[in-house]
XYZ file of C-alpha atoms in Angstrom:
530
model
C 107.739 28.999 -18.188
C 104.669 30.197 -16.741
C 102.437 27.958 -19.621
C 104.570 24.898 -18.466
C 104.107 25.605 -14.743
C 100.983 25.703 -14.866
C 100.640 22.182 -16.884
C 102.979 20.617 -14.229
C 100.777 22.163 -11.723
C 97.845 19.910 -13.200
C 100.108 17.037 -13.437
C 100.848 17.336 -9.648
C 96.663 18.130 -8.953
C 96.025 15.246 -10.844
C 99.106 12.990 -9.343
C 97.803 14.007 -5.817
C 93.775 13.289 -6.450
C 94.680 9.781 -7.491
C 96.218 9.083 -4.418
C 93.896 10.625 -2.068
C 90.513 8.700 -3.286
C 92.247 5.512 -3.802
C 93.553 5.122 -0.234
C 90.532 6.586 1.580
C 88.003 4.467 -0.007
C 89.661 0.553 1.078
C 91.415 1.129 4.137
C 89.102 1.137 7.387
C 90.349 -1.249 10.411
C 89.622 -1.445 13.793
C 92.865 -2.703 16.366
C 94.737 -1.812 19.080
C 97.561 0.634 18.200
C 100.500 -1.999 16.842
C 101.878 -3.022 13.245
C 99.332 -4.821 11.460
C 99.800 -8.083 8.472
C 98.643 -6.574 5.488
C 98.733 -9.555 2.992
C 95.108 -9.634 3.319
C 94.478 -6.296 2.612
C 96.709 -6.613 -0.454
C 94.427 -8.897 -1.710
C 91.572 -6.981 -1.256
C 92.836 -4.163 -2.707
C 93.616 -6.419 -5.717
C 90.459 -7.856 -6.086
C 88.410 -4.197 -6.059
C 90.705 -2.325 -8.265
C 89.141 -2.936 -11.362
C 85.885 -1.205 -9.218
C 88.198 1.100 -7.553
C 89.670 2.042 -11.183
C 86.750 3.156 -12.654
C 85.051 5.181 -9.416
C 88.009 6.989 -8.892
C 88.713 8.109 -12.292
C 85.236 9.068 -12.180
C 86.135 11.259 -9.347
C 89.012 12.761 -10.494
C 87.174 14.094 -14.026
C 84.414 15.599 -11.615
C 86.988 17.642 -9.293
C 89.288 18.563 -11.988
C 86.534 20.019 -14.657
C 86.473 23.303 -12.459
C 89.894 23.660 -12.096
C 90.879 23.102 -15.990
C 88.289 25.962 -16.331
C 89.935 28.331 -14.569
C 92.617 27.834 -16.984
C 90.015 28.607 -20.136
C 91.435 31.473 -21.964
C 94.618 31.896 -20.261
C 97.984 31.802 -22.544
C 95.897 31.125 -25.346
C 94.236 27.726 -23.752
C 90.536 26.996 -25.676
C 89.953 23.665 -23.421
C 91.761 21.359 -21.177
C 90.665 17.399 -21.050
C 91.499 13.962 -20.491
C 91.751 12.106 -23.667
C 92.522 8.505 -21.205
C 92.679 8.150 -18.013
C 92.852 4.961 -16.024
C 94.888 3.868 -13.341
C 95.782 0.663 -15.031
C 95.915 -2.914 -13.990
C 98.394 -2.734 -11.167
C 97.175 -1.727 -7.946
C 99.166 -0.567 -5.004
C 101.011 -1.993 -2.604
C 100.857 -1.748 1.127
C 103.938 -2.802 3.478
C 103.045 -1.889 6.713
C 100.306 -0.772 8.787
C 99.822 1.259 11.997
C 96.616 1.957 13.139
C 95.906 3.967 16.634
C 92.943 4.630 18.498
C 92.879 8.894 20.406
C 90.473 10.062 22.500
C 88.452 11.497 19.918
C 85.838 10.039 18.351
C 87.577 8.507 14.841
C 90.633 5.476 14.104
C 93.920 6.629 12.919
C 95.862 4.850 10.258
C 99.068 5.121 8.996
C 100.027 2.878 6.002
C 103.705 2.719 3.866
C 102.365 2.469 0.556
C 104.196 1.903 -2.871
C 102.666 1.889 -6.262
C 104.793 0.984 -9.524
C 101.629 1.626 -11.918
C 100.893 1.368 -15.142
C 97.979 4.088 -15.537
C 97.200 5.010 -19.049
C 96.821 9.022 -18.701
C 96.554 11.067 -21.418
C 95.636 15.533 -21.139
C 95.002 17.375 -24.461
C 95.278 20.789 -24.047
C 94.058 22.703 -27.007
C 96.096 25.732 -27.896
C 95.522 28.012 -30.542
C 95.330 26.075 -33.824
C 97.274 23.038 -31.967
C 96.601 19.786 -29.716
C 99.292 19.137 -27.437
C 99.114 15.900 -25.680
C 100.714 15.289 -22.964
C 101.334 11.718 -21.962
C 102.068 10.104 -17.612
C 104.205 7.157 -18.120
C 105.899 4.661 -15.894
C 104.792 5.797 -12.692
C 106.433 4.970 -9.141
C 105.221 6.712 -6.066
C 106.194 5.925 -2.390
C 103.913 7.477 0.281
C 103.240 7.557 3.888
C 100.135 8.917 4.618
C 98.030 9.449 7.674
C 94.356 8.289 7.079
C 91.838 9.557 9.677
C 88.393 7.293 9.363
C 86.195 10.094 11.773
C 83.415 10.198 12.719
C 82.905 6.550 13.533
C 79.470 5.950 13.549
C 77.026 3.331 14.258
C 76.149 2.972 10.098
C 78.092 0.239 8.086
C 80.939 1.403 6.692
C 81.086 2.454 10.198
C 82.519 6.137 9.138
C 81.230 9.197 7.585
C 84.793 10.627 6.528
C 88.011 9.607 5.305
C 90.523 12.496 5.838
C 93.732 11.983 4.250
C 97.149 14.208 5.035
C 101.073 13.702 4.176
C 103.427 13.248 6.975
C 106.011 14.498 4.813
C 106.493 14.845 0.993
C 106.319 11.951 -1.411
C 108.947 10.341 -3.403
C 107.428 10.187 -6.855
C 108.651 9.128 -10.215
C 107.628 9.201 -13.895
C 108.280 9.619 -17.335
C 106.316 11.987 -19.343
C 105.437 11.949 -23.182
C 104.771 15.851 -24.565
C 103.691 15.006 -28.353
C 104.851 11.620 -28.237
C 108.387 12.575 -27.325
C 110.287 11.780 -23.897
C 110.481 15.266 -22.347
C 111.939 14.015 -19.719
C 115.008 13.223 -21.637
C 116.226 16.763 -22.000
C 118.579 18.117 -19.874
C 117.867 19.953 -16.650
C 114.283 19.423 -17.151
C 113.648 15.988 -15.271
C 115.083 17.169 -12.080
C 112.946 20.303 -12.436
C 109.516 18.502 -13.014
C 110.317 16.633 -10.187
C 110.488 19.268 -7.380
C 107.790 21.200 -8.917
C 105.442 17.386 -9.182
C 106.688 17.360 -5.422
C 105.820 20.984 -4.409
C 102.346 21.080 -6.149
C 101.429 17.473 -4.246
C 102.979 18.554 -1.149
C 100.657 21.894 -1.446
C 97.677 19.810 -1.841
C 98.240 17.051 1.204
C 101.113 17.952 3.156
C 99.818 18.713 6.515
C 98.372 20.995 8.086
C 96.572 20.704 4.513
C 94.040 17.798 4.484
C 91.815 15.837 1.802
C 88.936 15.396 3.149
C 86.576 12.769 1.463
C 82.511 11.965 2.338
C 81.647 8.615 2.496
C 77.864 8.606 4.274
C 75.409 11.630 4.176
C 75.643 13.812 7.291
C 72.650 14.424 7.706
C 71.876 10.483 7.957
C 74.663 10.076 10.946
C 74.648 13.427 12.342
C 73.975 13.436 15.952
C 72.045 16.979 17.179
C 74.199 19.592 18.989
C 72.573 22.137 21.351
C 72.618 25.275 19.236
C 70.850 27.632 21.937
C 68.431 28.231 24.701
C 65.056 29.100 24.711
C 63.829 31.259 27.471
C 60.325 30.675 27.872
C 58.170 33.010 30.768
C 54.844 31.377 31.380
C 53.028 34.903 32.273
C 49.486 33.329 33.109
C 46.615 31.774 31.730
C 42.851 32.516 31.731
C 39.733 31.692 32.082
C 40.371 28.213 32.739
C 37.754 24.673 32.339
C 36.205 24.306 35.916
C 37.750 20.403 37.132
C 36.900 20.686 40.739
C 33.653 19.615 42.524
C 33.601 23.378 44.338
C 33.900 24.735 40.139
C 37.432 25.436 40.142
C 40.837 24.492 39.353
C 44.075 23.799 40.765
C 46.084 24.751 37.492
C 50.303 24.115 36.553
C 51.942 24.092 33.528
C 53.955 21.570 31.940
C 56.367 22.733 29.098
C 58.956 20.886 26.547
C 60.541 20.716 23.162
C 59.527 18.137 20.888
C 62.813 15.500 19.946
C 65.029 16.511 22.740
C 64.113 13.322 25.225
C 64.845 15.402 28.509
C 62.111 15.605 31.270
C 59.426 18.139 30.969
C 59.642 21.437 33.010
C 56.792 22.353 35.085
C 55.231 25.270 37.046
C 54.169 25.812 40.428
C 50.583 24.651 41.390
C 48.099 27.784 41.990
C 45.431 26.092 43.828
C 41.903 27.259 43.416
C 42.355 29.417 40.373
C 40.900 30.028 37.201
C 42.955 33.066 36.442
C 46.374 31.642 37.271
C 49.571 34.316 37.561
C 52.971 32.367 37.235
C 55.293 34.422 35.987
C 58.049 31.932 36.122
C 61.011 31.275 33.393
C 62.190 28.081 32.402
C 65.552 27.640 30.019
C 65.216 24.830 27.327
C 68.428 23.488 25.257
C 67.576 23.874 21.583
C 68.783 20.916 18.827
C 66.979 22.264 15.643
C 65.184 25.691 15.529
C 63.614 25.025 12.289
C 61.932 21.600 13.203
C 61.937 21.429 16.886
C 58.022 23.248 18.551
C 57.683 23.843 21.884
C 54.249 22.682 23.622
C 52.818 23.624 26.412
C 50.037 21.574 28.325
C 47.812 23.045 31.136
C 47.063 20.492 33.976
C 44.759 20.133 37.258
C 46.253 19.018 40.100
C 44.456 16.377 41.934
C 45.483 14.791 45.123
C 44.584 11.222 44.963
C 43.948 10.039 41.113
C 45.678 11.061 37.572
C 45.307 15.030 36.894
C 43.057 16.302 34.153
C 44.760 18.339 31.248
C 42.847 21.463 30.695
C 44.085 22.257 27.588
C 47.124 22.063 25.421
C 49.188 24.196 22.298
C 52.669 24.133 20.199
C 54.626 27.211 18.882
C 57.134 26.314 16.351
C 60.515 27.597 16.973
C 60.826 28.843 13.833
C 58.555 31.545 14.398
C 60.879 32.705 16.403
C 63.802 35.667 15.349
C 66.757 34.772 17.512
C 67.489 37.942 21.141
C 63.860 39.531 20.253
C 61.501 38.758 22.980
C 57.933 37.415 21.834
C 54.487 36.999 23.429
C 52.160 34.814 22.786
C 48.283 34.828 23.775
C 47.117 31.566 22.410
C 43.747 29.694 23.007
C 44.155 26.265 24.695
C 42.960 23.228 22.110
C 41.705 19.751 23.583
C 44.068 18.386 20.941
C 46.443 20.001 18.624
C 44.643 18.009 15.505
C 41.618 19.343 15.000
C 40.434 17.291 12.440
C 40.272 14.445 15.723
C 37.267 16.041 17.242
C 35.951 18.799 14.766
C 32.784 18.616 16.913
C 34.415 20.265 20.079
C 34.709 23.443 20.270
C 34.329 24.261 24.022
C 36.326 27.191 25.083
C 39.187 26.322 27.012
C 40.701 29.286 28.314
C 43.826 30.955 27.284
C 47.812 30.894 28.186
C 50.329 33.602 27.885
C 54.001 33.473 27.252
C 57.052 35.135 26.115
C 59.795 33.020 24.267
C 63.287 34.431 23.105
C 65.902 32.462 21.435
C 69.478 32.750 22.203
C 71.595 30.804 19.787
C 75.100 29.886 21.024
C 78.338 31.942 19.194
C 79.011 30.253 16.088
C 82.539 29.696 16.847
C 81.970 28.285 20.391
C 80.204 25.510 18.991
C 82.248 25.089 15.317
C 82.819 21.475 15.082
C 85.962 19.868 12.403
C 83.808 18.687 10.290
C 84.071 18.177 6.389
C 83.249 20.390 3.853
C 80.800 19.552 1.534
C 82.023 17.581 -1.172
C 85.742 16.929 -1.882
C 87.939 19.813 -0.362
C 91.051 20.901 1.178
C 90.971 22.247 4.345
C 93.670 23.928 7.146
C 93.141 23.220 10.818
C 92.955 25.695 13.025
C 89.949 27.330 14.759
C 89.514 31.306 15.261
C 89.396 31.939 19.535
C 86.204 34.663 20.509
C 88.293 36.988 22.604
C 88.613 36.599 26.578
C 85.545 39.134 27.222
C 83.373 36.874 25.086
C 84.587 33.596 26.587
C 84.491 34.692 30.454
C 81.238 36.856 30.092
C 77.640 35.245 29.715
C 75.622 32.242 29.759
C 76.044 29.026 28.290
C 75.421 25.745 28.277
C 78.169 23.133 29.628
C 77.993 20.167 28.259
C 79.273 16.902 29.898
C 79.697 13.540 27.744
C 80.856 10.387 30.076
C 82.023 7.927 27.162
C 83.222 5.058 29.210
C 85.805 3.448 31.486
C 88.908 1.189 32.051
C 90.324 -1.577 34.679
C 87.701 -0.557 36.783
C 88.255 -2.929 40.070
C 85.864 -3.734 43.612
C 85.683 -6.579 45.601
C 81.651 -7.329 44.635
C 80.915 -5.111 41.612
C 79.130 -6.302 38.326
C 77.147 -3.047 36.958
C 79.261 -0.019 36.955
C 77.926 3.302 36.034
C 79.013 6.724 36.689
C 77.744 9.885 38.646
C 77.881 13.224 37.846
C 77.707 15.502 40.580
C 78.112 19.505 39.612
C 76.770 22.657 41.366
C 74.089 20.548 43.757
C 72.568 18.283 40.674
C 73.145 14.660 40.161
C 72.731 12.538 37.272
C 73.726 8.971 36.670
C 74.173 6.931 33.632
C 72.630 3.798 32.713
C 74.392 0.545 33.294
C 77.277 -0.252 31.301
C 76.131 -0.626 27.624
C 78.574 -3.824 26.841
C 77.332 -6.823 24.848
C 78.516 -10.036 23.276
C 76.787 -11.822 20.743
C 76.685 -15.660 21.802
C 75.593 -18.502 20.286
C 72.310 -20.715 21.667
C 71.051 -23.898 20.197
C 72.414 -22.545 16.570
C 70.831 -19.354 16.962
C 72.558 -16.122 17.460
C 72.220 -13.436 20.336
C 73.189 -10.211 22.400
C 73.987 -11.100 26.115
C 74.927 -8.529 28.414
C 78.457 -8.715 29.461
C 78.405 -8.669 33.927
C 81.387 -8.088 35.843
C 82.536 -5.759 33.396
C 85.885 -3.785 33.867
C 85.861 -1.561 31.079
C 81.933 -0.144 30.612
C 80.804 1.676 28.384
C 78.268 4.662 28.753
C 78.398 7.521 25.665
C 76.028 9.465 27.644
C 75.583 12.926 27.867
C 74.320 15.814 30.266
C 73.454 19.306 30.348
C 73.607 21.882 32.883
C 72.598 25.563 31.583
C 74.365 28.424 33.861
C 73.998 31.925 33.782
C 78.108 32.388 33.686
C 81.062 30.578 33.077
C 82.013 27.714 35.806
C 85.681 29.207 36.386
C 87.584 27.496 39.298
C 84.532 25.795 39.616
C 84.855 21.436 39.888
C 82.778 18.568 38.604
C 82.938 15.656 40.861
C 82.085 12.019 38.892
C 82.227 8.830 40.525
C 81.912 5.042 38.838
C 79.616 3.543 41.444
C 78.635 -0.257 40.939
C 75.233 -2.052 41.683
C 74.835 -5.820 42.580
C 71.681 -7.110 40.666
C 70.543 -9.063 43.999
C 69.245 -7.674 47.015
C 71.845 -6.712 49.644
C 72.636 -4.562 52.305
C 75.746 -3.310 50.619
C 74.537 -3.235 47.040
C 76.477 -0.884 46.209
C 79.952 -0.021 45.645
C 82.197 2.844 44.700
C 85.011 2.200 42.301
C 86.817 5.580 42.006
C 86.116 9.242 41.584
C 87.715 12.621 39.829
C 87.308 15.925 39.851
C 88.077 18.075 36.806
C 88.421 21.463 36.912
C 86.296 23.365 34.779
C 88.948 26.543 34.086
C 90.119 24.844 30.935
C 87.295 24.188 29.417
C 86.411 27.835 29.590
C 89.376 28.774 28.249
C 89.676 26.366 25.510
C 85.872 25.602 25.074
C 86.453 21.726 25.236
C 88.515 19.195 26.664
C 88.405 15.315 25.843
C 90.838 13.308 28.316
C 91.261 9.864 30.460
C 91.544 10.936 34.060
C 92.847 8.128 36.651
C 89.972 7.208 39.525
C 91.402 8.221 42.891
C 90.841 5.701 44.834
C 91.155 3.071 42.278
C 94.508 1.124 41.093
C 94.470 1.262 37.200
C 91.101 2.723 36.389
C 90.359 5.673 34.007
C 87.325 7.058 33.548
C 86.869 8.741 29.830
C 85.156 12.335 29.681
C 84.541 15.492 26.944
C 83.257 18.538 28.424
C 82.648 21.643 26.318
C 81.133 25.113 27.060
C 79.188 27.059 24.308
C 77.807 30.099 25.121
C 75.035 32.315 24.106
């Protein structure tokens, strides 16, 4: 029994693959969460499964080569290999359609589908002096699956993964040909195969057990997470260029990290000095350690007029070994390139700094994402204990996606604020367009008077401990484009406690808008910590 469990156990592998691929690669729609005609998609599906056919069964004889090796040399097996395989010439059917739409950022879609194939299958197993060939005939499967198209991203097919899980175990049915005779015809055996075809699948898909399936590279729709913070102390610089007409300098420091977009950081001014003493630490959120380089510009303040830079110089994070503290004396360059002005070589002066790199827990900033390749996976995350989570710095992290049935009596540009521990930022305008139609030419208009805006902007604020019991206030504010005396407008507010985010290390949720009839305002907040 154990050489014929383990050839059902390929039979169910290889029902189960099938299934997977071919349902993740032609089902992506975008709706509202109701029952959806499908007698279009039926047709589509028709139309690629010649295409669909041979790229699957591709797929399945590059995941199942390692397996079938791990099978070399047991019970006397020499190889393992399809001698056919196609799916045949009828494609599957689909009889109903529900697709929903969660907070998160991916579509959900749960289709009944029902496939009376006729896929030519053949395995040869070689055993010993013998080549047994066994035969999948007649094949009727009835599934409901739940598809998850995540993340959706801005990059046609408009996902990067197709994650596909069993609500509950299939009904399958088929006959099977073991040397050109009907196994399946001997007694006892059929109902056997059956449980053990349904118990292999059901191992595979059932969830919490997922197939997960790439469609686009991530590294061509990944967006950058903060990974850490870089502490940077500018100690002081010396011997500086003499700007001034009395020969000296009024010198600050401006400091940033190359592809993050945020504002620059500076220093104090230290008016008449050529021998500045700052002293000062600045925290900067950290995307990409190995890329990202930190530069650091040396200025003189002017009062009236644009101020001179002194001098200027990176450092490459990757330098860097992440907790150990490192100084840096470096001389100050007119420009980083010196192949620009080989001729100069006036002495500039010097600046000092020390830099450390904290990178964030690994498991406080662990995302769901796919493996690489094809692969089964088992949700669930692993919680850092309490003394990890309420102890330390970190960086909270506050994404304001959009809103709904916003309402005023003059609004027409909504846009939220986001008010936490004294700082305020505001998103842009609502990022809403249509594409409209002018003297047979196509274009983007922006939609005014919108109720439901959308924003998918985020913010940072770095603190030096957890924000328990602590609030963040955000209000949807609106702006009239004209001049007036009340131009603007507030449309609701919330504030969300910041105690379960803490605890859980994210939250993504509609809150109503006090204040406002039916709005909801849309908001993930996480906290990663150092």
């Amino acid at each position: 029994m154990g050489l014929l469990s383990t050839l059902l156990g390929i039979i169910g592998f290889g029902i189960g693959i099938p299934f997977g691929l071919v349902v993740g690669f032609f089902l992506f729609i975008y709706s509202k969460p109701k029952p959806v005609k499908v007698d279009w998609l039926n047709k589509f599906v028709t139309d690629m499964w010649p295409y669909l056919d041979k790229a699957v069964c591709a797929r399945i004889r590059s995941v199942t080569e390692p397996i079938f090796a791990e099978y070399i040399g047991k019970f006397q097996i020499e190889a393992i290999e399809f001698d056919n395989l196609s799916l045949g010439t009828i494609p599957p059917e689909i009889h109903g359609l529900k697709v929903s739409e969660s907070n998160e950022n991916e579509l959900v879609l749960e289709p009944a589908i029902r496939w009376a194939g006729n896929p030519n299958i053949v395995l040869v197993l070689k055993l010993l002096f013998f080549r047994i060939t066994v035969q999948l005939v007649d094949l009727q499967m009835f599934m409901a699956p739940r598809i998850t198209l995540k993340p959706l991203v801005p990059t046609l097919p408009c996902f990067a993964t197709v994650v596909v899980s069993l609500l509950d175990k299939p009904e399958v049915d088929f006959g099977m040909n073991l040397l050109g005779g009907d196994i399946m015809a001997i007694p006892g055996l059929y109902q056997f195969i059956q449980k053990t075809i349904k118990r292999q699948v059901a191992s595979l898909y059932l969830w919490p057990q997922t197939l997960e399936i790439p469609i686009l590279d991530p590294a061509t729709v990944a967006v950058r997470k903060p990974v850490g913070i870089l502490h940077v102390k500018v100690v002081r610089a010396q011997k500086l260029l003499k700007k001034d007409i009395l020969g000296t300098s009024d010198p600050y420091v401006k400091l940033n990290l190359t592809g993050d977009g945020l504002p620059e950081k500076k220093t104090t001014i230290k008016k008449r000095n050529l021998n500045p003493e700052w002293n000062e630490e600045f925290k900067l959120i950290v995307k990409d350690p190995q890329s990202q380089v930190l530069q650091l510009q040396v200025f003189d303040w002017d009062k009236v007029g644009t101020h001179d830079r002194l001098g200027m110089q990176f450092v490459p994070l990757k330098l860097l070994t992440p907790y150990e503290t490192k100084e840096f004396k470096l001389d100050l360059l007119k420009h980083t390139n010196v192949n620009i002005d080989p001729q100069d070589k006036k002495q500039r002066g010097k600046i000092v700094v020390e830099l450390t790199y904290a990178p964030f827990r690994e498991d406080s900033i662990k995302l769901d994402g796919p493996h690489d390749g094809y692969g089964r996976k088992e949700s669930g995350l692993d919680r850092p204990s309490d003394s990890e989570v309420f102890g330390g710095a970190g960086l909270l992290s506050v994404l304001v996606q959009g809103a709904e049935d916003v309402e005023g009596e003059r609004h027409s540009n909504p846009y939220a604020v986001v008010l936490f521990r004294g700082e305020k930022k505001k998103t842009k305008m609502s990022l809403l367009f249509y594409i409209k139609e002018r003297n047979t030419k196509w274009c983007f208009q922006r939609i005014k008077r919108t109720h439901d805006p959308i924003w998918n902007e985020e913010f940072q604020f770095m603190l030096e401990k957890p924000p328990l019991n602590e609030k963040i206030h955000i209000e949807v504010m609106s702006k009239r484009s004209r001049i007036s005396f009340r131009s603007k407008e507030r449309l609701g507010n919330v504030d969300i406690n910041l105690t379960d985010v803490v605890h859980n290390g994210r939250i993504n949720q509609k809150y109503h808008l006090i204040n406002s009839r039916n709005g909801v305002i849309h908001v993930e907040i996480r906290w990663t910590t150092v």
